[in-house]
Amino acid sequence: MVSYLSVIDAERVVSSDGFELRDAVEQHLPIDLSCAEPLEIEATTSVFEDLELAQIDPDMCGERVDLDGDGDLERSCVVERGEHVAGNTCTFVVDGSTLETLDGERRPVIFGGTITTRGSGDGLTYEIAVDRFSR
């Protein structure tokens, strides 16, 4: 199954009030995912603006319309999400992707590892281990 890993990079600035994240950049890396137990897929409908559509399969979207009456065109798209099975172990590989650093430098990235699901409901946790990394 092909999925996406959402990577958020930001400058962390610590102050007496706590910390602030500045210049946050979100990137989506395609990953190949294989699990010991099959995932159940939940399909929902979400609305996306043009700038967000680069990460969405256009075949999963309807025509562009002004859905909220603000003059901007949006698309209603079907979004699929894998529901994890307790105790499941999945392996993942990110290959052929590029990360952009905060200073604008683009770097190729290749890595892989395992994701283990523990618990369920409000007690659901994930253990992620990266065991292969190449720059």
The first five atom37 places (N, CA, C, CB, O) and aatype in JSON, in Angstrom:
{
  "aatype": [12, 19, 15, 18, 10, 15, 19, 9, 3, 0, 6, 1, 19, 19, 15, 15, 3, 7, 13, 6, 10, 1, 3, 0, 19, 6, 5, 8, 10, 14, 9, 3, 10, 15, 4, 0, 6, 14, 10, 6, 9, 6, 0, 16, 16, 15, 19, 13, 6, 3, 10, 6, 10, 0, 5, 9, 3, 14, 3, 12, 4, 7, 6, 1, 19, 3, 10, 3, 7, 3, 7, 3, 10, 6, 1, 15, 4, 19, 19, 6, 1, 7, 6, 8, 19, 0, 7, 2, 16, 4, 16, 13, 19, 19, 3, 7, 15, 16, 10, 6, 16, 10, 3, 7, 6, 1, 1, 14, 19, 9, 13, 7, 7, 16, 9, 16, 16, 1, 7, 15, 7, 3, 7, 10, 16, 18, 6, 9, 0, 19, 3, 1, 13, 15, 1],
  "atom_mask": [
    [1, 1, 1, 1, 1],
    [1, 1, 1, 1, 1],
    [1, 1, 1, 1, 1],
    [1, 1, 1, 1, 1],
    [1, 1, 1, 1, 1],
    [1, 1, 1, 1, 1],
    [1, 1, 1, 1, 1],
    [1, 1, 1, 1, 1],
    [1, 1, 1, 1, 1],
    [1, 1, 1, 1, 1],
    [1, 1, 1, 1, 1],
    [1, 1, 1, 1, 1],
    [1, 1, 1, 1, 1],
    [1, 1, 1, 1, 1],
    [1, 1, 1, 1, 1],
    [1, 1, 1, 1, 1],
    [1, 1, 1, 1, 1],
    [1, 1, 1, 0, 1],
    [1, 1, 1, 1, 1],
    [1, 1, 1, 1, 1],
    [1, 1, 1, 1, 1],
    [1, 1, 1, 1, 1],
    [1, 1, 1, 1, 1],
    [1, 1, 1, 1, 1],
    [1, 1, 1, 1, 1],
    [1, 1, 1, 1, 1],
    [1, 1, 1, 1, 1],
    [1, 1, 1, 1, 1],
    [1, 1, 1, 1, 1],
    [1, 1, 1, 1, 1],
    [1, 1, 1, 1, 1],
    [1, 1, 1, 1, 1],
    [1, 1, 1, 1, 1],
    [1, 1, 1, 1, 1],
    [1, 1, 1, 1, 1],
    [1, 1, 1, 1, 1],
    [1, 1, 1, 1, 1],
    [1, 1, 1, 1, 1],
    [1, 1, 1, 1, 1],
    [1, 1, 1, 1, 1],
    [1, 1, 1, 1, 1],
    [1, 1, 1, 1, 1],
    [1, 1, 1, 1, 1],
    [1, 1, 1, 1, 1],
    [1, 1, 1, 1, 1],
    [1, 1, 1, 1, 1],
    [1, 1, 1, 1, 1],
    [1, 1, 1, 1, 1],
    [1, 1, 1, 1, 1],
    [1, 1, 1, 1, 1],
    [1, 1, 1, 1, 1],
    [1, 1, 1, 1, 1],
    [1, 1, 1, 1, 1],
    [1, 1, 1, 1, 1],
    [1, 1, 1, 1, 1],
    [1, 1, 1, 1, 1],
    [1, 1, 1, 1, 1],
    [1, 1, 1, 1, 1],
    [1, 1, 1, 1, 1],
    [1, 1, 1, 1, 1],
    [1, 1, 1, 1, 1],
    [1, 1, 1, 0, 1],
    [1, 1, 1, 1, 1],
    [1, 1, 1, 1, 1],
    [1, 1, 1, 1, 1],
    [1, 1, 1, 1, 1],
    [1, 1, 1, 1, 1],
    [1, 1, 1, 1, 1],
    [1, 1, 1, 0, 1],
    [1, 1, 1, 1, 1],
    [1, 1, 1, 0, 1],
    [1, 1, 1, 1, 1],
    [1, 1, 1, 1, 1],
    [1, 1, 1, 1, 1],
    [1, 1, 1, 1, 1],
    [1, 1, 1, 1, 1],
    [1, 1, 1, 1, 1],
    [1, 1, 1, 1, 1],
    [1, 1, 1, 1, 1],
    [1, 1, 1, 1, 1],
    [1, 1, 1, 1, 1],
    [1, 1, 1, 0, 1],
    [1, 1, 1, 1, 1],
    [1, 1, 1, 1, 1],
    [1, 1, 1, 1, 1],
    [1, 1, 1, 1, 1],
    [1, 1, 1, 0, 1],
    [1, 1, 1, 1, 1],
    [1, 1, 1, 1, 1],
    [1, 1, 1, 1, 1],
    [1, 1, 1, 1, 1],
    [1, 1, 1, 1, 1],
    [1, 1, 1, 1, 1],
    [1, 1, 1, 1, 1],
    [1, 1, 1, 1, 1],
    [1, 1, 1, 0, 1],
    [1, 1, 1, 1, 1],
    [1, 1, 1, 1, 1],
    [1, 1, 1, 1, 1],
    [1, 1, 1, 1, 1],
    [1, 1, 1, 1, 1],
    [1, 1, 1, 1, 1],
    [1, 1, 1, 1, 1],
    [1, 1, 1, 0, 1],
    [1, 1, 1, 1, 1],
    [1, 1, 1, 1, 1],
    [1, 1, 1, 1, 1],
    [1, 1, 1, 1, 1],
    [1, 1, 1, 1, 1],
    [1, 1, 1, 1, 1],
    [1, 1, 1, 1, 1],
    [1, 1, 1, 0, 1],
    [1, 1, 1, 0, 1],
    [1, 1, 1, 1, 1],
    [1, 1, 1, 1, 1],
    [1, 1, 1, 1, 1],
    [1, 1, 1, 1, 1],
    [1, 1, 1, 1, 1],
    [1, 1, 1, 0, 1],
    [1, 1, 1, 1, 1],
    [1, 1, 1, 0, 1],
    [1, 1, 1, 1, 1],
    [1, 1, 1, 0, 1],
    [1, 1, 1, 1, 1],
    [1, 1, 1, 1, 1],
    [1, 1, 1, 1, 1],
    [1, 1, 1, 1, 1],
    [1, 1, 1, 1, 1],
    [1, 1, 1, 1, 1],
    [1, 1, 1, 1, 1],
    [1, 1, 1, 1, 1],
    [1, 1, 1, 1, 1],
    [1, 1, 1, 1, 1],
    [1, 1, 1, 1, 1],
    [1, 1, 1, 1, 1]
  ],
  "atom_positions": [
    [[0.84, -1.16, 0.0], [0.0, 0.0, 0.0], [0.89, 1.23, 0.0], [-0.96, 0.0, 1.21], [1.88, 1.28, 0.73]],
    [[0.56, 2.21, -0.8], [1.28, 3.48, -0.81], [0.55, 4.44, 0.12], [1.41, 4.07, -2.26], [-0.67, 4.58, 0.05]],
    [[1.31, 5.08, 0.98], [0.76, 6.04, 1.93], [1.68, 7.24, 1.96], [0.59, 5.41, 3.35], [2.62, 7.32, 1.18]],
    [[1.42, 8.18, 2.86], [2.26, 9.37, 2.97], [2.66, 9.59, 4.41], [1.53, 10.6, 2.43], [1.85, 9.43, 5.33]],
    [[3.91, 9.96, 4.61], [4.43, 10.34, 5.9], [4.47, 11.86, 5.94], [5.84, 9.71, 6.17], [5.12, 12.48, 5.1]],
    [[3.79, 12.45, 6.9], [3.77, 13.91, 7.03], [4.94, 14.32, 7.91], [2.42, 14.41, 7.62], [5.04, 13.9, 9.06]],
    [[5.83, 15.16, 7.37], [7.02, 15.62, 8.07], [6.87, 17.12, 8.29], [8.33, 15.29, 7.28], [6.67, 17.88, 7.34]],
    [[6.97, 17.55, 9.54], [6.88, 18.97, 9.86], [8.2, 19.4, 10.45], [5.7, 19.27, 10.84], [8.69, 18.81, 11.41]],
    [[8.79, 20.45, 9.85], [10.07, 20.96, 10.29], [9.87, 22.41, 10.69], [11.16, 20.82, 9.17], [9.21, 23.16, 9.97]],
    [[10.43, 22.82, 11.81], [10.27, 24.2, 12.27], [11.45, 24.58, 13.15], [8.94, 24.38, 13.04], [12.16, 23.73, 13.69]],
    [[11.65, 25.89, 13.29], [12.65, 26.4, 14.21], [12.0, 26.5, 15.59], [13.22, 27.81, 13.73], [10.95, 27.13, 15.74]],
    [[12.61, 25.88, 16.6], [12.07, 25.89, 17.97], [12.77, 26.99, 18.75], [12.26, 24.5, 18.68], [13.99, 26.95, 18.93]],
    [[12.0, 27.97, 19.22], [12.53, 29.11, 19.96], [12.0, 29.03, 21.39], [12.13, 30.47, 19.29], [10.79, 29.09, 21.62]],
    [[12.92, 28.88, 22.37], [12.55, 28.72, 23.78], [12.55, 30.09, 24.45], [13.54, 27.75, 24.51], [13.45, 30.9, 24.25]],
    [[11.52, 30.34, 25.26], [11.44, 31.58, 26.04], [10.98, 31.23, 27.45], [10.47, 32.61, 25.37], [10.76, 30.06, 27.76]],
    [[10.83, 32.23, 28.31], [10.38, 31.98, 29.68], [8.94, 31.49, 29.72], [10.51, 33.25, 30.53], [8.52, 30.88, 30.7]],
    [[8.16, 31.76, 28.65], [6.76, 31.32, 28.57], [6.6, 29.93, 27.98], [5.96, 32.31, 27.75], [5.48, 29.44, 27.87]],
    [[7.68, 29.29, 27.6], [7.62, 27.97, 26.96], [8.44, 27.98, 25.7], [0.0, 0.0, 0.0], [9.61, 28.36, 25.72]],
    [[7.83, 27.55, 24.59], [8.55, 27.59, 23.31], [7.56, 27.91, 22.19], [9.27, 26.24, 23.04], [6.35, 27.75, 22.34]],
    [[8.12, 28.37, 21.09], [7.34, 28.73, 19.91], [7.99, 28.06, 18.71], [7.27, 30.29, 19.71], [9.22, 28.0, 18.61]],
    [[7.18, 27.55, 17.81], [7.68, 26.96, 16.56], [7.51, 27.99, 15.46], [6.93, 25.63, 16.21], [6.4, 28.45, 15.19]],
    [[8.62, 28.36, 14.82], [8.6, 29.38, 13.76], [8.97, 28.75, 12.42], [9.57, 30.53, 14.09], [9.67, 27.74, 12.36]],
    [[8.48, 29.37, 11.37], [8.79, 28.96, 10.0], [8.5, 27.48, 9.77], [10.26, 29.24, 9.68], [9.29, 26.77, 9.15]],
    [[7.35, 27.02, 10.27], [6.98, 25.61, 10.1], [6.72, 25.3, 8.64], [5.74, 25.27, 10.95], [6.05, 26.06, 7.93]],
    [[7.26, 24.17, 8.18], [7.08, 23.7, 6.82], [6.62, 22.24, 6.9], [8.4, 23.84, 5.97], [7.25, 21.42, 7.55]],
    [[5.51, 21.94, 6.22], [5.01, 20.57, 6.21], [5.26, 19.98, 4.83], [3.48, 20.51, 6.57], [5.01, 20.62, 3.81]],
    [[5.78, 18.74, 4.81], [6.03, 18.03, 3.57], [5.43, 16.64, 3.68], [7.56, 17.95, 3.27], [5.34, 16.08, 4.77]],
    [[5.01, 16.09, 2.56], [4.43, 14.75, 2.54], [5.32, 13.85, 1.7], [2.97, 14.77, 1.98], [5.51, 14.09, 0.51]],
    [[5.86, 12.81, 2.33], [6.73, 11.86, 1.63], [5.95, 10.59, 1.34], [8.0, 11.55, 2.48], [5.36, 10.01, 2.25]],
    [[5.94, 10.14, 0.08], [5.28, 8.86, -0.21], [6.06, 7.71, 0.42], [5.14, 8.66, -1.74], [7.29, 7.66, 0.32]],
    [[5.34, 6.78, 1.06], [5.98, 5.61, 1.65], [5.29, 4.35, 1.15], [5.94, 5.67, 3.2], [4.08, 4.34, 0.92]],
    [[6.07, 3.3, 0.99], [5.51, 1.97, 0.73], [5.33, 1.3, 2.08], [6.43, 1.12, -0.22], [6.26, 1.26, 2.88]],
    [[4.14, 0.79, 2.33], [3.79, 0.23, 3.62], [3.29, -1.19, 3.44], [2.72, 1.09, 4.33], [2.46, -1.46, 2.57]],
    [[3.79, -2.11, 4.25], [3.36, -3.5, 4.23], [3.15, -3.95, 5.67], [4.4, -4.42, 3.5], [4.04, -3.77, 6.51]],
    [[1.98, -4.52, 5.98], [1.64, -4.89, 7.35], [1.4, -6.39, 7.49], [0.42, -4.12, 7.83], [0.95, -7.04, 6.55]],
    [[1.69, -6.92, 8.68], [1.47, -8.34, 8.96], [-0.03, -8.67, 8.91], [2.05, -8.71, 10.35], [-0.41, -9.72, 8.39]],
    [[-0.86, -7.78, 9.44], [-2.32, -7.94, 9.41], [-2.9, -6.87, 8.5], [-2.93, -7.84, 10.85], [-2.41, -5.74, 8.49]],
    [[-3.95, -7.19, 7.73], [-4.52, -6.18, 6.84], [-5.14, -5.02, 7.63], [-5.58, -6.82, 5.93], [-5.69, -5.21, 8.71]],
    [[-5.03, -3.82, 7.06], [-5.66, -2.65, 7.66], [-7.06, -2.5, 7.09], [-4.82, -1.36, 7.39], [-7.3, -2.8, 5.92]],
    [[-7.98, -2.04, 7.92], [-9.31, -1.7, 7.42], [-9.23, -0.26, 6.93], [-10.42, -1.88, 8.53], [-8.62, 0.58, 7.59]],
    [[-9.83, 0.02, 5.79], [-9.76, 1.35, 5.19], [-11.07, 2.09, 5.45], [-9.48, 1.26, 3.68], [-12.15, 1.61, 5.14]],
    [[-10.94, 3.29, 6.03], [-12.08, 4.17, 6.27], [-12.05, 5.27, 5.22], [-12.07, 4.76, 7.72], [-11.04, 5.95, 5.08]],
    [[-13.14, 5.45, 4.49], [-13.23, 6.49, 3.46], [-14.12, 7.62, 3.96], [-13.77, 5.91, 2.13], [-15.24, 7.38, 4.41]],
    [[-13.62, 8.86, 3.89], [-14.39, 10.04, 4.26], [-14.26, 11.07, 3.14], [-13.9, 10.63, 5.63], [-13.41, 10.93, 2.26]],
    [[-15.1, 12.08, 3.18], [-15.05, 13.15, 2.21], [-14.55, 14.41, 2.89], [-16.43, 13.39, 1.55], [-15.04, 14.77, 3.96]],
    [[-13.58, 15.08, 2.28], [-13.04, 16.33, 2.81], [-12.97, 17.35, 1.69], [-11.63, 16.12, 3.44], [-12.95, 17.0, 0.51]],
    [[-12.93, 18.63, 2.08], [-12.85, 19.72, 1.12], [-11.42, 20.27, 1.11], [-13.87, 20.84, 1.46], [-10.83, 20.48, 2.17]],
    [[-10.87, 20.49, -0.1], [-9.51, 20.97, -0.25], [-9.48, 22.18, -1.16], [-8.61, 19.86, -0.79], [-10.21, 22.24, -2.15]],
    [[-8.62, 23.15, -0.83], [-8.39, 24.3, -1.69], [-7.3, 23.93, -2.69], [-7.99, 25.56, -0.86], [-6.6, 22.94, -2.52]],
    [[-7.15, 24.76, -3.73], [-6.2, 24.45, -4.81], [-4.79, 24.18, -4.32], [-6.17, 25.57, -5.8], [-4.14, 23.26, -4.81]],
    [[-4.3, 24.96, -3.36], [-2.92, 24.79, -2.88], [-2.71, 23.44, -2.21], [-2.57, 25.91, -1.91], [-1.59, 22.92, -2.2]],
    [[-3.76, 22.86, -1.64], [-3.64, 21.57, -0.95], [-3.76, 20.39, -1.89], [-4.7, 21.47, 0.12], [-3.4, 19.27, -1.51]],
    [[-4.25, 20.6, -3.1], [-4.57, 19.5, -4.0], [-3.35, 18.79, -4.59], [-5.42, 20.01, -5.11], [-3.5, 17.71, -5.16]],
    [[-2.17, 19.37, -4.47], [-0.98, 18.73, -5.03], [-0.72, 17.37, -4.4], [0.24, 19.63, -4.84], [-0.08, 16.51, -5.01]],
    [[-1.2, 17.16, -3.17], [-0.95, 15.9, -2.47], [-2.11, 14.9, -2.63], [-0.72, 16.18, -1.0], [-2.06, 13.81, -2.06]],
    [[-3.15, 15.27, -3.39], [-4.35, 14.45, -3.5], [-4.45, 13.87, -4.9], [-5.62, 15.28, -3.16], [-4.17, 14.56, -5.88]],
    [[-4.85, 12.61, -5.0], [-5.09, 11.97, -6.3], [-6.31, 12.63, -6.94], [-5.29, 10.41, -6.14], [-7.4, 12.55, -6.38]],
    [[-6.15, 13.29, -8.1], [-7.28, 14.0, -8.71], [-8.46, 13.09, -9.06], [-6.82, 14.71, -9.94], [-9.6, 13.57, -9.15]],
    [[-8.21, 11.8, -9.26], [-9.31, 10.87, -9.55], [-10.23, 10.68, -8.35], [-8.75, 9.53, -9.99], [-11.34, 10.15, -8.5]],
    [[-9.77, 11.1, -7.16], [-10.58, 10.95, -5.94], [-11.39, 12.21, -5.65], [-9.67, 10.62, -4.75], [-12.03, 12.29, -4.6]],
    [[-11.38, 13.2, -6.57], [-12.01, 14.49, -6.33], [-13.09, 14.8, -7.36], [-10.97, 15.6, -6.33], [-13.05, 14.32, -8.49]],
    [[-14.05, 15.61, -6.94], [-15.08, 16.1, -7.84], [-14.61, 17.37, -8.54], [0.0, 0.0, 0.0], [-13.44, 17.73, -8.45]],
    [[-15.52, 18.02, -9.23], [-15.2, 19.27, -9.93], [-14.96, 20.4, -8.94], [-16.34, 19.64, -10.89], [-15.43, 20.35, -7.81]],
    [[-14.22, 21.43, -9.39], [-13.96, 22.61, -8.56], [-15.21, 23.46, -8.5], [-12.76, 23.43, -9.12], [-15.75, 23.85, -9.53]],
    [[-15.69, 23.75, -7.28], [-16.86, 24.59, -7.06], [-16.63, 25.45, -5.83], [-18.15, 23.73, -6.91], [-15.77, 25.16, -5.01]],
    [[-17.41, 26.51, -5.7], [-17.35, 27.38, -4.53], [-18.26, 26.76, -3.46], [-17.79, 28.86, -4.87], [-19.44, 27.09, -3.38]],
    [[-17.71, 25.87, -2.65], [-18.51, 25.11, -1.68], [-18.97, 25.93, -0.49], [-17.72, 23.93, -1.19], [-20.03, 25.65, 0.07]],
    [[-18.18, 26.95, -0.09], [-18.54, 27.7, 1.11], [-18.97, 29.14, 0.83], [-17.37, 27.72, 2.06], [-19.14, 29.93, 1.76]],
    [[-19.15, 29.48, -0.45], [-19.68, 30.79, -0.81], [-18.72, 31.96, -0.63], [0.0, 0.0, 0.0], [-19.16, 33.11, -0.59]],
    [[-17.4, 31.69, -0.51], [-16.44, 32.78, -0.3], [-15.76, 33.23, -1.59], [-15.4, 32.36, 0.7], [-14.88, 34.09, -1.55]],
    [[-16.15, 32.66, -2.72], [-15.55, 33.04, -4.0], [-14.36, 32.2, -4.4], [0.0, 0.0, 0.0], [-13.96, 32.23, -5.57]],
    [[-13.78, 31.44, -3.47], [-12.66, 30.56, -3.78], [-13.2, 29.2, -4.21], [-11.7, 30.41, -2.55], [-14.19, 28.71, -3.67]],
    [[-12.53, 28.6, -5.2], [-12.96, 27.28, -5.68], [-12.28, 26.18, -4.87], [-12.64, 27.11, -7.18], [-11.06, 26.21, -4.65]],
    [[-13.07, 25.23, -4.42], [-12.55, 24.08, -3.68], [-13.03, 22.81, -4.38], [-13.03, 24.11, -2.18], [-13.89, 22.84, -5.26]],
    [[-12.43, 21.69, -3.95], [-12.86, 20.39, -4.47], [-13.18, 19.48, -3.31], [-11.77, 19.75, -5.37], [-12.47, 19.46, -2.3]],
    [[-14.24, 18.74, -3.45], [-14.61, 17.72, -2.47], [-13.94, 16.43, -2.92], [-16.19, 17.55, -2.36], [-14.14, 15.98, -4.05]],
    [[-13.14, 15.82, -2.02], [-12.35, 14.64, -2.38], [-12.6, 13.52, -1.37], [-10.84, 14.97, -2.45], [-12.85, 13.77, -0.19]],
    [[-12.54, 12.29, -1.86], [-12.6, 11.13, -0.98], [-11.2, 10.89, -0.43], [-13.15, 9.86, -1.73], [-10.24, 10.8, -1.2]],
    [[-11.08, 10.78, 0.89], [-9.81, 10.54, 1.55], [-9.9, 9.18, 2.24], [-9.47, 11.67, 2.57], [-10.84, 8.92, 2.98]],
    [[-8.92, 8.33, 1.99], [-8.9, 7.01, 2.61], [-7.86, 6.97, 3.71], [-8.62, 5.92, 1.57], [-6.75, 7.47, 3.55]],
    [[-8.24, 6.37, 4.84], [-7.33, 6.28, 5.98], [-7.34, 4.84, 6.5], [-7.75, 7.28, 7.11], [-8.39, 4.24, 6.71]],
    [[-6.13, 4.32, 6.7], [-6.02, 2.96, 7.24], [-6.27, 2.97, 8.74], [0.0, 0.0, 0.0], [-5.67, 3.74, 9.48]],
    [[-7.17, 2.09, 9.19], [-7.43, 1.93, 10.62], [-6.54, 0.8, 11.13], [-8.96, 1.61, 10.9], [-6.59, -0.32, 10.62]],
    [[-5.73, 1.1, 12.12], [-4.73, 0.13, 12.57], [-5.33, -0.96, 13.45], [-3.64, 0.85, 13.33], [-6.3, -0.75, 14.17]],
    [[-4.72, -2.12, 13.37], [-5.11, -3.28, 14.13], [-4.17, -3.42, 15.32], [-5.09, -4.56, 13.25], [-2.95, -3.38, 15.15]],
    [[-4.72, -3.58, 16.53], [-3.89, -3.71, 17.74], [-2.89, -4.85, 17.57], [-4.77, -3.95, 18.98], [-3.25, -5.94, 17.13]],
    [[-1.63, -4.6, 17.93], [-0.59, -5.61, 17.86], [-0.02, -5.82, 16.46], [0.0, 0.0, 0.0], [0.81, -6.71, 16.26]],
    [[-0.45, -5.03, 15.5], [0.02, -5.18, 14.12], [1.42, -4.59, 13.98], [-0.96, -4.49, 13.13], [1.77, -3.62, 14.66]],
    [[2.21, -5.17, 13.12], [3.53, -4.64, 12.8], [3.59, -4.39, 11.3], [4.67, -5.6, 13.26], [3.25, -5.26, 10.49]],
    [[4.04, -3.18, 10.94], [4.17, -2.8, 9.53], [5.61, -2.39, 9.25], [3.18, -1.65, 9.17], [6.29, -1.84, 10.12]],
    [[6.06, -2.66, 8.04], [7.35, -2.15, 7.61], [7.1, -1.05, 6.59], [8.25, -3.3, 7.01], [6.12, -1.08, 5.85]],
    [[8.01, -0.06, 6.56], [7.84, 1.04, 5.62], [9.17, 1.4, 4.99], [7.24, 2.26, 6.32], [10.23, 1.18, 5.58]],
    [[9.1, 1.95, 3.79], [10.27, 2.41, 3.06], [9.93, 3.74, 2.39], [10.75, 1.35, 2.01], [8.91, 3.86, 1.71]],
    [[10.79, 4.73, 2.6], [10.71, 6.01, 1.89], [11.89, 6.01, 0.93], [10.75, 7.26, 2.89], [13.05, 5.93, 1.36]],
    [[11.61, 6.11, -0.36], [12.68, 6.06, -1.36], [12.34, 7.01, -2.49], [12.89, 4.6, -1.89], [11.18, 7.12, -2.89]],
    [[13.34, 7.7, -3.01], [13.13, 8.58, -4.14], [12.44, 9.88, -3.77], [0.0, 0.0, 0.0], [11.86, 10.53, -4.64]],
    [[12.48, 10.27, -2.5], [11.86, 11.52, -2.06], [12.92, 12.56, -1.76], [10.97, 11.28, -0.82], [14.11, 12.24, -1.64]],
    [[12.48, 13.79, -1.63], [13.38, 14.9, -1.32], [12.79, 15.7, -0.18], [13.62, 15.79, -2.56], [11.61, 16.05, -0.21]],
    [[13.61, 16.0, 0.83], [13.21, 16.89, 1.91], [13.81, 18.26, 1.66], [13.65, 16.33, 3.3], [14.94, 18.37, 1.18]],
    [[13.06, 19.3, 1.98], [13.57, 20.66, 1.87], [13.85, 21.17, 3.27], [12.57, 21.59, 1.11], [12.95, 21.18, 4.12]],
    [[15.09, 21.61, 3.52], [15.47, 22.13, 4.83], [14.93, 23.54, 5.01], [17.02, 22.12, 5.01], [14.46, 24.16, 4.05]],
    [[14.99, 24.05, 6.26], [14.49, 25.39, 6.53], [15.24, 26.47, 5.74], [14.59, 25.69, 8.01], [14.67, 27.52, 5.47]],
    [[16.5, 26.21, 5.38], [17.24, 27.2, 4.6], [17.04, 27.02, 3.08], [18.73, 27.12, 4.93], [17.73, 27.65, 2.29]],
    [[16.1, 26.15, 2.69], [15.75, 25.98, 1.28], [16.53, 24.93, 0.53], [0.0, 0.0, 0.0], [16.3, 24.73, -0.66]],
    [[17.48, 24.26, 1.19], [18.27, 23.22, 0.53], [17.43, 21.95, 0.39], [19.58, 22.93, 1.32], [16.75, 21.53, 1.33]],
    [[17.48, 21.35, -0.79], [16.74, 20.1, -1.04], [17.7, 18.93, -0.94], [16.04, 20.13, -2.45], [18.76, 18.94, -1.57]],
    [[17.33, 17.92, -0.14], [18.19, 16.75, 0.07], [17.43, 15.47, -0.22], [18.75, 16.74, 1.51], [16.29, 15.31, 0.24]],
    [[18.04, 14.56, -0.98], [17.38, 13.26, -1.19], [17.33, 12.49, 0.11], [18.13, 12.44, -2.28], [18.23, 12.6, 0.95]],
    [[16.28, 11.69, 0.28], [16.14, 10.93, 1.52], [15.66, 9.51, 1.19], [15.15, 11.63, 2.49], [14.74, 9.31, 0.4]],
    [[16.32, 8.53, 1.82], [15.95, 7.12, 1.71], [16.04, 6.54, 3.11], [16.88, 6.34, 0.68], [17.11, 6.57, 3.72]],
    [[14.93, 6.0, 3.64], [14.98, 5.33, 4.93], [13.82, 4.35, 5.05], [14.96, 6.35, 6.08], [12.87, 4.39, 4.27]],
    [[13.91, 3.48, 6.03], [12.86, 2.49, 6.26], [12.9, 2.02, 7.7], [0.0, 0.0, 0.0], [13.81, 2.35, 8.45]],
    [[11.9, 1.26, 8.07], [11.82, 0.75, 9.43], [10.51, 0.03, 9.69], [0.0, 0.0, 0.0], [9.87, -0.49, 8.77]],
    [[10.13, 0.0, 10.96], [8.9, -0.7, 11.36], [8.01, 0.21, 12.21], [9.24, -1.98, 12.14], [8.49, 1.11, 12.91]],
    [[6.71, -0.04, 12.13], [5.72, 0.62, 12.96], [4.94, -0.48, 13.67], [4.76, 1.57, 12.12], [4.36, -1.35, 13.02]],
    [[4.95, -0.45, 15.0], [4.21, -1.43, 15.78], [3.08, -0.73, 16.51], [5.14, -2.17, 16.78], [3.3, 0.28, 17.18]],
    [[1.86, -1.27, 16.39], [0.68, -0.7, 17.02], [0.45, -1.4, 18.35], [-0.56, -0.83, 16.11], [0.5, -2.63, 18.43]],
    [[0.2, -0.61, 19.4], [-0.1, -1.17, 20.72], [-1.37, -0.52, 21.25], [1.09, -0.95, 21.7], [-1.58, 0.68, 21.09]],
    [[-2.2, -1.31, 21.89], [-3.43, -0.8, 22.48], [-4.49, -0.51, 21.44], [0.0, 0.0, 0.0], [-4.37, -0.9, 20.28]],
    [[-5.55, 0.2, 21.89], [-6.64, 0.58, 20.98], [-7.39, 1.77, 21.57], [-7.6, -0.62, 20.72], [-7.19, 2.12, 22.74]],
    [[-8.25, 2.37, 20.77], [-9.04, 3.5, 21.24], [-8.17, 4.64, 21.73], [0.0, 0.0, 0.0], [-7.2, 5.01, 21.08]],
    [[-8.52, 5.19, 22.92], [-7.74, 6.29, 23.49], [-6.35, 5.85, 23.93], [-8.48, 6.89, 24.67], [-5.47, 6.69, 24.1]],
    [[-6.14, 4.55, 24.12], [-4.84, 4.04, 24.53], [-3.96, 3.58, 23.37], [0.0, 0.0, 0.0], [-2.95, 2.92, 23.58]],
    [[-4.35, 3.94, 22.13], [-3.59, 3.53, 20.95], [-2.26, 4.26, 20.9], [-4.4, 3.8, 19.67], [-2.22, 5.49, 20.98]],
    [[-1.17, 3.52, 20.76], [0.16, 4.11, 20.62], [0.89, 3.42, 19.48], [0.97, 4.0, 21.96], [0.55, 2.3, 19.08]],
    [[1.9, 4.1, 18.96], [2.72, 3.56, 17.88], [4.18, 3.61, 18.3], [2.49, 4.34, 16.56], [4.65, 4.6, 18.86]],
    [[4.88, 2.55, 18.01], [6.33, 2.52, 18.2], [6.94, 2.51, 16.81], [6.79, 1.27, 19.06], [6.7, 1.58, 16.02]],
    [[7.72, 3.54, 16.51], [8.32, 3.67, 15.18], [9.84, 3.53, 15.33], [7.95, 5.03, 14.51], [10.47, 4.24, 16.11]],
    [[10.4, 2.6, 14.57], [11.85, 2.38, 14.6], [12.39, 2.52, 13.19], [12.2, 0.98, 15.19], [11.95, 1.82, 12.28]],
    [[13.34, 3.42, 13.0], [14.02, 3.57, 11.71], [15.26, 2.71, 11.78], [14.36, 5.07, 11.39], [16.14, 2.94, 12.61]],
    [[15.34, 1.71, 10.89], [16.49, 0.81, 10.95], [17.36, 0.85, 9.69], [16.02, -0.61, 11.19], [18.38, 0.17, 9.63]],
    [[16.96, 1.65, 8.7], [17.76, 1.83, 7.5], [17.7, 3.3, 7.12], [17.26, 0.94, 6.32], [16.61, 3.86, 7.01]],
    [[18.85, 3.92, 6.94], [18.88, 5.34, 6.59], [20.05, 5.62, 5.67], [18.98, 6.22, 7.86], [21.16, 5.15, 5.92]],
    [[19.81, 6.38, 4.61], [20.87, 6.73, 3.68], [20.7, 8.19, 3.29], [20.85, 5.8, 2.43], [19.58, 8.63, 3.04]],
    [[21.78, 8.94, 3.21], [21.7, 10.35, 2.82], [22.04, 10.51, 1.36], [22.64, 11.22, 3.67], [22.04, 11.62, 0.84]]
  ]
}
